mmCIF file of C-alpha atoms in Angstrom:
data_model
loop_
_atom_site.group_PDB
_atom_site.id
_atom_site.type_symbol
_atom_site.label_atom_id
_atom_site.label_comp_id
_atom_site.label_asym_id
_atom_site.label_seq_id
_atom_site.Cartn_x
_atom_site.Cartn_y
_atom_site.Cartn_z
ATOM 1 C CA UNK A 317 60.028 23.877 72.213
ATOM 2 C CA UNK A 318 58.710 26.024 74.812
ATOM 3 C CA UNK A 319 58.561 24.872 78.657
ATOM 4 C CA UNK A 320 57.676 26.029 81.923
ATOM 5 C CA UNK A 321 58.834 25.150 85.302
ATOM 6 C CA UNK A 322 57.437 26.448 88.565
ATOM 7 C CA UNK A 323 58.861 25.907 91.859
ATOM 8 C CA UNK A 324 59.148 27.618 95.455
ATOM 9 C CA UNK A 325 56.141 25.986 96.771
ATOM 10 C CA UNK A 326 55.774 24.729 100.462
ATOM 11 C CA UNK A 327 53.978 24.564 103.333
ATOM 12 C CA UNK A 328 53.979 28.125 105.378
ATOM 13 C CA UNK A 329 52.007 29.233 108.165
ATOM 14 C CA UNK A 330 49.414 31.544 108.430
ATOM 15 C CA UNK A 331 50.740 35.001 107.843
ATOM 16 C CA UNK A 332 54.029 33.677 106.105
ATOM 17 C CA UNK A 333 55.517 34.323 102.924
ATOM 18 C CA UNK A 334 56.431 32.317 99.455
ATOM 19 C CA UNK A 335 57.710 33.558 96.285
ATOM 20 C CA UNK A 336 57.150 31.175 93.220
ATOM 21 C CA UNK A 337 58.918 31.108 90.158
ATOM 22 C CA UNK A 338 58.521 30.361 86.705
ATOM 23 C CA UNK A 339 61.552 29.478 84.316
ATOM 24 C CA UNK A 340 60.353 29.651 80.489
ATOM 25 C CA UNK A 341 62.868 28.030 77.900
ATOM 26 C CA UNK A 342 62.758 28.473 74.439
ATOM 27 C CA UNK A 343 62.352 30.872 72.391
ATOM 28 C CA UNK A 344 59.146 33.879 72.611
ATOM 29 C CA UNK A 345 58.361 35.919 69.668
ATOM 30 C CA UNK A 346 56.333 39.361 70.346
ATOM 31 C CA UNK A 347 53.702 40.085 72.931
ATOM 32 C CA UNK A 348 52.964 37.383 75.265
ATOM 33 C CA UNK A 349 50.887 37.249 78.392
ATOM 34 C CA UNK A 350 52.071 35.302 81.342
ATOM 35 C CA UNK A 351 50.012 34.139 84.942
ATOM 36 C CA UNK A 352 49.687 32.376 87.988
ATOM 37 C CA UNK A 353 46.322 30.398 88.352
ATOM 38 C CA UNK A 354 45.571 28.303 91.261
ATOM 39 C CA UNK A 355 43.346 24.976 91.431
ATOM 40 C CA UNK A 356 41.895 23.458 94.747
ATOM 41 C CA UNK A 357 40.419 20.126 94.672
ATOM 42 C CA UNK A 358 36.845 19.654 92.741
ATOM 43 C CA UNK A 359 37.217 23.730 91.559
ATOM 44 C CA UNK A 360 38.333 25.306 88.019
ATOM 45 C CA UNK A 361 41.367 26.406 88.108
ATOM 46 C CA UNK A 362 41.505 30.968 88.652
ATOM 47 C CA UNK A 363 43.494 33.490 87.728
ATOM 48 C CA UNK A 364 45.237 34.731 90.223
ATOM 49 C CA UNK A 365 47.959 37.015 88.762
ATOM 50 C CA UNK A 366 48.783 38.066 84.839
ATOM 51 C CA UNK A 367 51.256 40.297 83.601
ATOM 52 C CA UNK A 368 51.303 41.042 80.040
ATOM 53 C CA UNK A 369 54.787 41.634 78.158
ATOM 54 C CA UNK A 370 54.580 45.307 77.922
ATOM 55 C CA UNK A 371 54.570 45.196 81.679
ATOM 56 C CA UNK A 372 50.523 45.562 82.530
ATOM 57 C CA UNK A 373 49.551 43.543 85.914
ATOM 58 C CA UNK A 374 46.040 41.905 86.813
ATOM 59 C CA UNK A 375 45.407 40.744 90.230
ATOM 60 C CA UNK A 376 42.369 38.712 91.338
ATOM 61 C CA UNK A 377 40.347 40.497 94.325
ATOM 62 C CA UNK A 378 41.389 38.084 96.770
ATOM 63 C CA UNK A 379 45.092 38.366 96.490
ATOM 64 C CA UNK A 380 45.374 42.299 95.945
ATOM 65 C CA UNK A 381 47.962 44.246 98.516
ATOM 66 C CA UNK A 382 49.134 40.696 99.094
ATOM 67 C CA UNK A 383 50.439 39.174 96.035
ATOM 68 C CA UNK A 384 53.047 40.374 93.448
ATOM 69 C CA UNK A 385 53.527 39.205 89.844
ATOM 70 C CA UNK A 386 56.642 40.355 88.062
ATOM 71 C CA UNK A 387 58.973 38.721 85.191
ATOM 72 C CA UNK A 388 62.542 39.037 84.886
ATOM 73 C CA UNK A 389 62.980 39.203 80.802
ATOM 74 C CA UNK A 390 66.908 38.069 81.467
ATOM 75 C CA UNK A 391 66.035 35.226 83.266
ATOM 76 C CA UNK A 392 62.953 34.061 81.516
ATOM 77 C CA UNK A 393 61.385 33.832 84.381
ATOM 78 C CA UNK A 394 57.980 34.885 85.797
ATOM 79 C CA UNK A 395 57.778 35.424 89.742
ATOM 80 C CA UNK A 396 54.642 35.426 92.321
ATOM 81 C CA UNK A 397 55.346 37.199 95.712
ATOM 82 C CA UNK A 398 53.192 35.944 98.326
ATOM 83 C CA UNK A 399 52.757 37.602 101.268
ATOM 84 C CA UNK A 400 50.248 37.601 104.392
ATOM 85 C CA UNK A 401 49.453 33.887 103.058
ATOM 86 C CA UNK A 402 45.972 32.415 104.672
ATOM 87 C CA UNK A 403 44.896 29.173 104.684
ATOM 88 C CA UNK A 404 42.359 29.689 101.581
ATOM 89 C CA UNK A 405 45.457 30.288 99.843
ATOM 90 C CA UNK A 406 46.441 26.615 100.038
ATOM 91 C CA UNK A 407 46.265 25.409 96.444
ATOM 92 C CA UNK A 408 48.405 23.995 93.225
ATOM 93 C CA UNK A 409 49.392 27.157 91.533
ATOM 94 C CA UNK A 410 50.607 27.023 87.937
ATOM 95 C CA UNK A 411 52.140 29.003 85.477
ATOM 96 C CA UNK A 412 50.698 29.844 81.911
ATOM 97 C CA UNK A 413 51.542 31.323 78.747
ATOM 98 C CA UNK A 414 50.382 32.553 75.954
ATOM 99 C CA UNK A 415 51.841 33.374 72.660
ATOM 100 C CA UNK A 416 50.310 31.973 69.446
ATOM 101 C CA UNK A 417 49.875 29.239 71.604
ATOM 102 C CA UNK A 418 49.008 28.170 75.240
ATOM 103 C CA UNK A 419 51.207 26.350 77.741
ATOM 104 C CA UNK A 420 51.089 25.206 81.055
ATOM 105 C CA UNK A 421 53.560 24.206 83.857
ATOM 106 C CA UNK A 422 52.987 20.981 85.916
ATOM 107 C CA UNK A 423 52.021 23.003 88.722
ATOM 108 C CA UNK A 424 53.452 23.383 92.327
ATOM 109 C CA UNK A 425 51.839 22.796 95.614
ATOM 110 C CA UNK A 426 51.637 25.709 98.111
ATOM 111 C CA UNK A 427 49.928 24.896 101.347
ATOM 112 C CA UNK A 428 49.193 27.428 104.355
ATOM 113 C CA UNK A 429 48.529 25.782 107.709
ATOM 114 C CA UNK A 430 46.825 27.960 110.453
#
């Protein structure tokens, strides 16, 4: 059964820095696409990062030059680099999946004070 796990969430200040992670057990069979979305309260959850298996990145406008998503295939893990973090930043960010299937993580809380 396939799981995710995020953690490295936190409260930062303004300007700071956070790197997330994602930890994906079980076992994943061909190409697979991987992200970081972000909810705030009473808002649909975005997109903020994707990286596809074969390597191929998307960033939403708001985070380019800032953020960086990369995955460690060892590891099974899927990491978010935040940097220059701004208070509009402050949201639960979670980690997704898909395969034949969809899965989610239970989210993590990142929160940038100014």
């Amino acid at each position: 059964q396939v799981q995710l796990v995020e953690s490295g969430g936190g409260l930062v200040q303004a300007g700071g820095s956070l790197r997330l992670s994602c930890l994906v057990s079980g076992r994943i069979f061909g190409n697979n696409f991987m992200g970081w979305y972000r909810q705030t309260p009473g808002k649909q959850r975005e997109l903020v990062a994707s990286v596809t298996s074969g390597g191929l990145t998307n960033y939403a406008e708001s985070v380019k030059g800032r953020f960086t998503i990369s995955r460690d295939g060892a590891k099974n893990t899927v990491y978010l680099q935040m940097n220059s973090l701004k208070p509009e930043d402050t949201a639960v960010y979670y980690c997704k999946l898909v395969t034949v299937r969809i899965y989610w993580g239970q989210g993590t809380q990142v929160t940038v004070s100014s």
